[in-house]
Structure formats: C-alpha cells, structure tokens
Short mmCIF file of C-alpha atoms in Angstrom, two decimals:
data_model
loop_
_atom_site.label_atom_id
_atom_site.label_comp_id
_atom_site.label_asym_id
_atom_site.label_seq_id
_atom_site.Cartn_x
_atom_site.Cartn_y
_atom_site.Cartn_z
CA MET E 21 17.49 -109.77 -132.55
CA VAL E 22 15.47 -112.22 -134.64
CA VAL E 23 13.43 -114.93 -132.94
CA LEU E 24 12.28 -117.85 -135.07
CA LEU E 25 8.87 -118.96 -133.91
CA GLN E 26 8.17 -122.64 -133.61
CA PRO E 27 5.26 -123.59 -135.90
CA VAL E 28 1.97 -124.26 -134.13
CA THR E 29 -0.60 -126.59 -135.65
CA PHE E 30 -4.11 -125.15 -135.90
CA ASN E 31 -7.14 -126.72 -137.53
CA SER E 32 -9.72 -124.02 -138.14
CA ASP E 33 -12.84 -124.20 -140.29
CA VAL E 34 -14.10 -120.77 -139.31
CA ASN E 35 -14.19 -118.76 -142.52
CA VAL E 36 -14.97 -115.13 -143.17
CA ASN E 37 -18.34 -114.06 -144.52
CA PRO E 38 -17.60 -113.12 -148.16
CA LYS E 39 -20.19 -110.33 -147.96
CA CYS E 40 -17.98 -108.46 -145.51
CA LYS E 41 -15.43 -106.97 -147.87
CA PRO E 42 -13.19 -104.64 -145.86
CA SER E 43 -11.76 -101.36 -147.07
CA PRO E 44 -9.34 -98.95 -145.37
CA VAL E 45 -10.78 -96.40 -142.95
CA PRO E 46 -9.22 -93.10 -141.90
CA VAL E 47 -8.71 -93.79 -138.19
CA PRO E 48 -8.51 -90.56 -136.13
CA VAL E 49 -4.90 -89.86 -135.14
CA ILE E 50 -4.49 -88.04 -131.83
CA ASP E 51 -1.26 -86.46 -130.63
CA LEU E 52 -1.30 -86.70 -126.84
CA THR E 53 0.93 -83.61 -126.62
CA ASP E 54 -1.60 -81.50 -128.56
CA PRO E 55 -3.35 -78.93 -126.30
CA ASP E 56 -6.61 -79.81 -128.07
CA ALA E 57 -6.16 -83.56 -127.69
CA LYS E 58 -9.06 -83.86 -125.22
CA THR E 59 -11.49 -82.45 -127.78
CA HIS E 60 -10.25 -84.87 -130.44
CA VAL E 61 -10.45 -87.81 -128.04
CA VAL E 62 -14.09 -87.16 -127.18
CA LYS E 63 -15.01 -86.63 -130.84
CA ALA E 64 -13.35 -89.93 -131.80
CA CYS E 65 -15.11 -91.77 -128.95
CA GLU E 66 -18.46 -90.41 -130.11
CA GLU E 67 -18.04 -90.98 -133.84
CA LEU E 68 -16.02 -94.19 -134.09
CA GLY E 69 -15.21 -95.46 -130.61
CA PHE E 70 -11.65 -96.00 -131.80
CA PHE E 71 -8.54 -93.89 -132.47
CA LYS E 72 -4.76 -93.99 -132.87
CA VAL E 73 -2.43 -92.38 -130.33
CA ILE E 74 0.94 -90.86 -131.25
CA ASN E 75 3.56 -89.03 -129.16
CA HIS E 76 2.51 -91.32 -126.32
CA GLY E 77 5.80 -91.23 -124.45
CA VAL E 78 6.29 -95.00 -124.25
CA GLY E 79 9.90 -95.83 -125.05
CA HIS E 80 10.74 -97.70 -128.25
CA ASP E 81 13.21 -99.93 -126.40
CA LEU E 82 10.50 -101.17 -124.04
CA LEU E 83 8.18 -102.02 -126.94
CA THR E 84 10.95 -103.87 -128.79
CA GLN E 85 12.02 -105.79 -125.71
CA LEU E 86 8.50 -106.85 -124.81
CA GLU E 87 7.86 -108.06 -128.34
CA GLU E 88 11.09 -110.08 -128.29
CA GLU E 89 10.28 -111.67 -124.93
CA ALA E 90 6.71 -112.48 -126.00
CA ASN E 91 8.02 -114.11 -129.18
CA LYS E 92 10.40 -116.20 -127.09
CA PHE E 93 7.51 -117.43 -124.98
CA PHE E 94 5.38 -118.40 -127.98
CA ALA E 95 8.43 -120.13 -129.50
CA LEU E 96 8.59 -122.53 -126.54
CA SER E 97 7.56 -126.14 -127.03
CA GLN E 98 3.82 -126.73 -126.81
CA SER E 99 4.30 -128.93 -123.74
CA LEU E 100 6.02 -126.12 -121.83
CA LYS E 101 3.40 -123.54 -122.78
CA GLU E 102 0.58 -125.83 -121.76
CA LYS E 103 2.00 -125.95 -118.23
CA ALA E 104 0.53 -122.44 -117.93
CA GLY E 105 -2.88 -123.53 -119.18
CA PRO E 106 -5.70 -124.02 -119.68
CA PRO E 107 -6.72 -120.40 -118.93
CA ASP E 108 -9.03 -119.75 -115.97
CA PRO E 109 -9.31 -117.04 -117.45
CA PHE E 110 -5.64 -116.15 -116.85
CA GLY E 111 -2.83 -118.24 -118.28
CA TYR E 112 -2.03 -119.78 -121.66
CA GLY E 113 -4.67 -120.71 -124.19
CA SER E 114 -4.71 -122.11 -127.72
CA LYS E 115 -7.52 -121.93 -130.32
CA ARG E 116 -10.34 -122.02 -127.78
CA ILE E 117 -11.55 -118.54 -126.71
CA GLY E 118 -13.60 -118.51 -123.54
CA SER E 119 -15.92 -121.25 -122.32
CA SER E 120 -18.78 -120.95 -124.83
CA GLY E 121 -17.28 -122.73 -127.84
CA ASP E 122 -15.64 -119.81 -129.70
CA MET E 123 -12.56 -120.81 -131.69
CA GLY E 124 -9.84 -118.81 -133.42
CA TRP E 125 -6.57 -119.16 -135.30
CA LEU E 126 -4.38 -118.06 -132.39
CA GLU E 127 -2.64 -118.82 -129.14
CA TYR E 128 -2.50 -116.35 -126.29
CA ILE E 129 -1.62 -115.52 -122.72
CA LEU E 130 -3.84 -113.49 -120.40
CA LEU E 131 -2.21 -111.85 -117.36
CA ASN E 132 -3.78 -109.97 -114.49
CA ALA E 133 -2.40 -106.46 -113.93
CA ASN E 134 -3.12 -106.25 -110.20
CA HIS E 135 0.17 -107.02 -108.45
CA HIS E 136 -1.66 -107.41 -105.13
CA LEU E 137 -3.57 -110.45 -106.37
CA SER E 138 -1.85 -113.73 -107.10
CA PHE E 139 -3.17 -116.12 -109.74
CA THR E 140 -1.66 -119.57 -110.21
CA LYS E 141 -1.85 -119.51 -114.01
CA THR E 142 -0.26 -116.05 -114.26
CA THR E 143 2.62 -117.29 -112.12
CA ALA E 144 2.86 -120.41 -114.30
CA VAL E 145 3.31 -118.28 -117.43
CA PHE E 146 6.30 -116.51 -115.93
CA GLN E 147 7.78 -119.76 -114.65
CA GLN E 148 8.19 -120.91 -118.26
CA ALA E 149 10.04 -117.73 -119.29
CA PRO E 150 13.15 -115.81 -118.19
CA VAL E 151 12.87 -113.38 -115.28
CA LEU E 152 13.27 -110.55 -117.78
CA PHE E 153 9.88 -111.37 -119.32
CA ARG E 154 8.05 -110.64 -116.07
CA GLU E 155 10.01 -107.44 -115.49
CA VAL E 156 9.25 -106.12 -118.98
CA VAL E 157 5.58 -107.10 -118.76
CA GLU E 158 5.15 -105.30 -115.44
CA GLU E 159 6.85 -102.16 -116.76
CA TYR E 160 4.67 -102.25 -119.86
CA MET E 161 1.49 -102.63 -117.83
CA GLN E 162 2.43 -99.58 -115.77
CA GLU E 163 2.87 -97.58 -118.97
CA MET E 164 -0.50 -98.78 -120.28
CA LYS E 165 -2.18 -97.93 -117.00
CA GLY E 166 -0.79 -94.42 -117.32
CA MET E 167 -1.95 -94.06 -120.92
CA ALA E 168 -5.47 -95.33 -120.19
CA SER E 169 -5.69 -92.97 -117.20
CA LYS E 170 -4.54 -90.04 -119.31
CA VAL E 171 -7.15 -90.70 -121.98
CA LEU E 172 -9.89 -90.91 -119.35
CA GLU E 173 -8.64 -87.68 -117.74
CA MET E 174 -9.05 -85.96 -121.10
CA VAL E 175 -12.60 -87.28 -121.34
CA GLU E 176 -13.34 -86.00 -117.82
CA GLU E 177 -12.01 -82.54 -118.59
CA GLU E 178 -13.73 -82.17 -121.97
CA LEU E 179 -17.11 -83.38 -120.66
CA SER E 180 -16.75 -81.55 -117.29
CA ILE E 181 -17.33 -84.78 -115.40
CA GLU E 182 -17.73 -84.49 -111.65
CA PRO E 183 -16.46 -85.50 -109.19
CA LYS E 184 -12.88 -85.04 -110.32
CA GLU E 185 -11.15 -88.21 -111.54
CA LYS E 186 -14.44 -90.11 -111.53
CA LEU E 187 -13.33 -92.23 -114.49
CA SER E 188 -9.53 -92.16 -114.36
CA LYS E 189 -9.42 -93.07 -110.69
CA LEU E 190 -11.12 -96.37 -111.51
CA VAL E 191 -8.01 -97.36 -113.45
CA LYS E 192 -5.43 -95.76 -111.14
CA VAL E 193 -6.46 -97.41 -107.87
CA GLU E 194 -4.72 -100.57 -106.70
CA GLU E 195 -8.00 -102.49 -106.84
CA SER E 196 -8.42 -101.81 -110.55
CA ASP E 197 -9.39 -105.02 -112.35
CA SER E 198 -7.22 -104.61 -115.44
CA CYS E 199 -5.37 -107.23 -117.46
CA LEU E 200 -2.96 -107.70 -120.36
CA ARG E 201 -3.61 -110.06 -123.24
CA MET E 202 -0.97 -111.13 -125.77
CA ASN E 203 -2.31 -112.80 -128.90
CA HIS E 204 -0.08 -114.68 -131.31
CA TYR E 205 -1.56 -115.47 -134.73
CA PRO E 206 0.76 -117.99 -136.44
CA GLU E 207 1.80 -117.61 -140.05
CA LYS E 208 -0.50 -119.29 -142.57
CA GLU E 209 0.21 -122.75 -143.91
CA GLU E 210 1.63 -122.79 -147.42
CA GLU E 211 -1.13 -124.96 -148.86
CA THR E 212 -3.82 -122.40 -148.00
CA PRO E 213 -2.05 -119.01 -148.20
CA ASP E 214 -5.08 -117.09 -149.47
CA LYS E 215 -7.79 -118.63 -147.32
CA GLU E 216 -9.16 -116.13 -144.82
CA GLU E 217 -10.02 -117.38 -141.35
CA ILE E 218 -11.11 -115.79 -138.15
CA GLY E 219 -8.14 -115.20 -135.88
CA PHE E 220 -10.33 -113.65 -133.18
CA GLY E 221 -14.06 -113.34 -133.75
CA GLU E 222 -16.11 -110.15 -133.67
CA HIS E 223 -16.75 -108.73 -130.21
CA THR E 224 -16.69 -105.63 -128.05
CA ASP E 225 -14.45 -105.26 -125.00
CA PRO E 226 -16.28 -105.16 -121.65
CA GLN E 227 -13.91 -102.79 -119.83
CA LEU E 228 -13.65 -98.98 -119.84
CA VAL E 229 -11.03 -98.66 -122.57
CA SER E 230 -8.56 -100.97 -124.29
CA VAL E 231 -5.07 -99.95 -125.39
CA LEU E 232 -3.77 -102.01 -128.29
CA ARG E 233 -0.42 -102.41 -129.98
CA SER E 234 0.66 -104.99 -132.55
CA ASN E 235 3.60 -105.79 -134.76
CA ASP E 236 3.55 -104.50 -138.33
CA THR E 237 1.14 -107.17 -139.64
CA GLU E 238 -2.39 -106.46 -140.86
CA GLY E 239 -5.53 -108.28 -139.74
CA LEU E 240 -7.39 -105.97 -137.35
CA GLN E 241 -10.81 -104.75 -138.48
CA ILE E 242 -13.49 -102.62 -136.86
CA CYS E 243 -17.20 -102.46 -137.57
CA LEU E 244 -18.70 -99.09 -138.53
CA LYS E 245 -22.15 -97.89 -137.49
CA ASP E 246 -23.63 -99.02 -140.81
CA GLY E 247 -22.45 -102.58 -140.15
CA SER E 248 -19.59 -102.60 -142.66
CA TRP E 249 -16.17 -103.92 -141.71
CA VAL E 250 -13.07 -101.85 -142.40
CA SER E 251 -9.38 -102.69 -142.09
CA VAL E 252 -7.12 -100.82 -139.68
CA PRO E 253 -3.64 -100.32 -141.18
CA PRO E 254 -1.02 -101.64 -138.72
CA ASP E 255 1.42 -99.26 -137.05
CA HIS E 256 3.79 -100.89 -134.58
CA SER E 257 5.09 -97.53 -133.32
CA SER E 258 1.66 -96.26 -132.21
CA PHE E 259 -1.18 -97.38 -129.98
CA PHE E 260 -4.88 -97.76 -130.70
CA VAL E 261 -7.52 -97.01 -128.07
CA SER E 262 -11.04 -98.42 -128.20
CA VAL E 263 -14.10 -97.65 -126.13
CA GLY E 264 -15.38 -100.53 -124.00
CA ASP E 265 -18.87 -101.50 -122.83
CA ALA E 266 -18.43 -99.99 -119.36
CA LEU E 267 -17.58 -96.57 -120.77
CA GLN E 268 -20.55 -96.71 -123.14
CA VAL E 269 -22.81 -97.33 -120.15
CA MET E 270 -21.24 -94.59 -118.01
CA THR E 271 -21.66 -92.05 -120.83
CA ASN E 272 -25.24 -93.28 -121.41
CA GLY E 273 -24.45 -94.27 -124.97
CA LYS E 274 -22.69 -91.02 -125.89
CA PHE E 275 -19.60 -93.13 -126.55
CA LYS E 276 -19.95 -96.37 -128.47
CA SER E 277 -18.16 -99.60 -127.68
CA VAL E 278 -16.61 -100.61 -130.98
CA LYS E 279 -17.03 -104.10 -132.40
CA HIS E 280 -13.79 -105.50 -133.81
CA ARG E 281 -12.17 -108.73 -135.02
CA VAL E 282 -8.89 -110.11 -136.38
CA LEU E 283 -8.56 -112.01 -139.66
CA THR E 284 -5.64 -114.19 -140.67
CA ASN E 285 -4.96 -113.50 -144.32
CA THR E 286 -1.19 -113.31 -144.42
CA LYS E 287 1.88 -115.51 -144.44
CA ARG E 288 3.32 -113.41 -141.62
CA SER E 289 2.59 -114.10 -137.98
CA ARG E 290 0.86 -111.38 -135.98
CA LEU E 291 1.55 -110.45 -132.37
CA SER E 292 -0.76 -108.07 -130.54
CA MET E 293 -0.83 -106.80 -126.98
CA ILE E 294 -4.03 -105.43 -125.48
CA TYR E 295 -4.29 -103.75 -122.09
CA PHE E 296 -7.86 -103.84 -120.79
CA ALA E 297 -8.39 -100.98 -118.31
CA GLY E 298 -11.12 -102.11 -115.94
CA PRO E 299 -12.63 -100.73 -112.74
CA PRO E 300 -12.51 -102.45 -109.33
CA LEU E 301 -14.76 -105.50 -109.08
CA THR E 302 -17.07 -103.81 -106.56
CA GLU E 303 -17.44 -100.60 -108.58
CA LYS E 304 -21.00 -99.74 -109.60
CA ILE E 305 -21.31 -99.13 -113.34
CA ALA E 306 -24.18 -96.85 -114.41
CA PRO E 307 -24.75 -93.63 -116.39
CA LEU E 308 -22.96 -90.73 -114.68
CA SER E 309 -25.40 -88.43 -112.91
CA CYS E 310 -23.43 -85.36 -114.02
CA LEU E 311 -24.11 -86.33 -117.65
CA VAL E 312 -27.64 -87.69 -117.19
CA PRO E 313 -29.23 -86.08 -114.10
CA LYS E 314 -32.74 -87.45 -114.78
CA GLN E 315 -33.29 -91.11 -113.96
CA GLU E 316 -35.88 -91.54 -116.70
CA GLU E 317 -33.31 -90.52 -119.35
CA ARG E 318 -30.83 -93.20 -118.36
CA LEU E 319 -30.62 -96.03 -120.87
CA TYR E 320 -28.88 -98.48 -118.59
CA LYS E 321 -29.45 -99.91 -115.14
CA GLU E 322 -26.79 -100.08 -112.46
CA LEU E 323 -24.60 -103.16 -112.07
CA THR E 324 -21.30 -103.84 -110.37
CA TRP E 325 -18.31 -104.53 -112.60
CA SER E 326 -18.09 -108.01 -111.07
CA GLN E 327 -21.68 -108.79 -112.11
CA TYR E 328 -21.13 -107.68 -115.70
CA LYS E 329 -17.75 -109.40 -115.98
CA SER E 330 -19.22 -112.69 -114.73
CA TYR E 331 -22.06 -112.38 -117.25
CA CYS E 332 -19.62 -111.73 -120.11
CA TYR E 333 -17.63 -114.88 -119.37
CA LYS E 334 -20.80 -116.94 -119.92
CA THR E 335 -21.60 -115.46 -123.35
CA LYS E 336 -20.25 -116.04 -126.84
CA LEU E 337 -17.91 -113.49 -128.41
CA GLY E 338 -20.43 -112.07 -130.86
CA ASP E 339 -23.32 -111.75 -128.40
CA TYR E 340 -24.79 -108.32 -127.73
CA ARG E 341 -23.82 -108.29 -124.07
CA LEU E 342 -24.93 -104.75 -123.29
CA SER E 343 -28.53 -105.95 -123.37
CA PHE E 344 -27.83 -107.18 -119.83
CA PHE E 345 -27.43 -103.50 -118.83
CA GLU E 346 -30.35 -102.06 -120.75
CA LYS E 347 -33.49 -100.97 -118.91
#
C-alpha cells in the first residue's frame, strides 16, 4: 500500500555546521537471541551508548501497518492535524520543538504510553485518525516496552545489579512514565535539494533507554566521544537502542548518554518512531548502591524523575542537562 503524503510547508534557516563532516560508523549489532547478548549490550553501552538490535521478535506486519497508519495521519490536512495541537507536551507539533525556541524541519506527534492516564491531546490525535491507528500504536508500545525491559534485564544480569529487576521493573510497572514519539521529516523542496538543515537538533534523551526505528531514509547521526559526528546507516527492519541520561546517572557514568541529531539532506521523507522508556514520576534517580557503595564516589546527586523531567522541559535541546544532577 502506497500513501502519498501531502506536502507540508516549512521555512527553516537552521543550517548544519560545515565543520561537522559525518562519516559512517560501525554500529554494534546485537542479536537478542545470542546467549552472549548481555555482554555485548553492556560493552556497547559503555563504549558508544548506542547499538542496533536484530532478531528482536517484533513482527514485520506490525511495523508495516504502523508505518502506513502514521503516514496516513501525517497526510491529513494541516487544519485537521492542528486539532491535536499544540503539544503540551503530548499531541501534534510542527517545526517548534519544546518551549525554549528550538526549531526543526519536521512535524511530529508525541503520545503517552501509560494507558491509565488520560491526556486530552493524545486523545485528540486518535480522534483525527481511524480506530486502527490507536490499536496499532498500543500494540507497538507494548512491544517496545518488552524490548526496553529485556535490554535492561541483560544489563542487570551482566552487572550483577541488586535487587533483582531494579532497572527493568521501572519500565514494566503500570506507573512507568514512557512515551512514543513519531517524527515526520518532509521531503526536501526541489529548489534546495542539496541544502542541509537540522531536522532535529543535537540532544541526549532524558529517559533510561530509547528504542528507535525509522523507514529506510538516512539522516540520523550520533556524536562520538571525540566530538565528531557520524552517520548511522538506516535499517527499517531493525531497532536502535540508545542510553539515556537517567541510565547514565544510575550507572554513575559507566554508561554514556549518547548525543544525536537528524539532518535533512534527501529528497525522500523520513519517518521515525522512538519509544522513550522512562521510570515512574516519583522514582528516585541516583547511582545504584550495588555499583557505587561509597557515597563519596558517586558523581551524581539524587533527584526524582519528575524533578529532572520538569527541568529538561525548560532547557534547550543542546544544553548539557546532566549538570543539574552533578554534585
């Protein structure tokens, strides 16, 4: 099934720093059915903070259907989409990212993953789309919740984290503050096909881990430890997992939250779906005592997830937000 997207008009003057010339990077590929997967996951979290997941068990039909339904939503008239906006933070948004002036060449929807909480803007998104869209989204979020939990279980086992399920339980519980973001980057205008612009500016994700999938269009880049940007080859059949700020804090910096961005340098539109696995709002985030028993060796102070999340919403995308945690 082919869905023709309705063109969206974007005026962006945010250009890419020419000094940041990306090159391909060998992203670690982890087979979740491999008996040694937990070792590879921890190594990837330590060295890059980012890896690809294969043999993940998520059905191809679900991925195809969700992509089709998302494309249908973004193909709606602008007036219909804007009935689900502006985001607060959930709902439909266009160009403006957050409340601190960040702009990007995209439109998006942000949906809460907690079925026990009702948000007006999330409901408004589904009111503009067929019932099937909501059903597919909810099934997909359950799959992502399972994948994020599995990755964290591997981390727990490899690092001998106690008590059992200390990390994975934060995602599994009903109170988990997780969400799903769908970003649509429209195809470039013909008059400026080679001009690179920022689709989504550089940032780290605040949550524990993020699980990303996109269509087969390039644009995603990650920042290495030396500050250089590298391109991540797209793979619509696999998922990418990135370490978030909360997990960096809980491992006392053993894992690194990876900075990433999306560039628009193609005539093809890009659709990405990111599941942000977050802890309950009241959960205290601090270095795990089983990893760092001595208080004086802990690099970060204790905060609740709600406190850090509220702080993040007030900052710009590129800000170093973890300074709020540092002692």
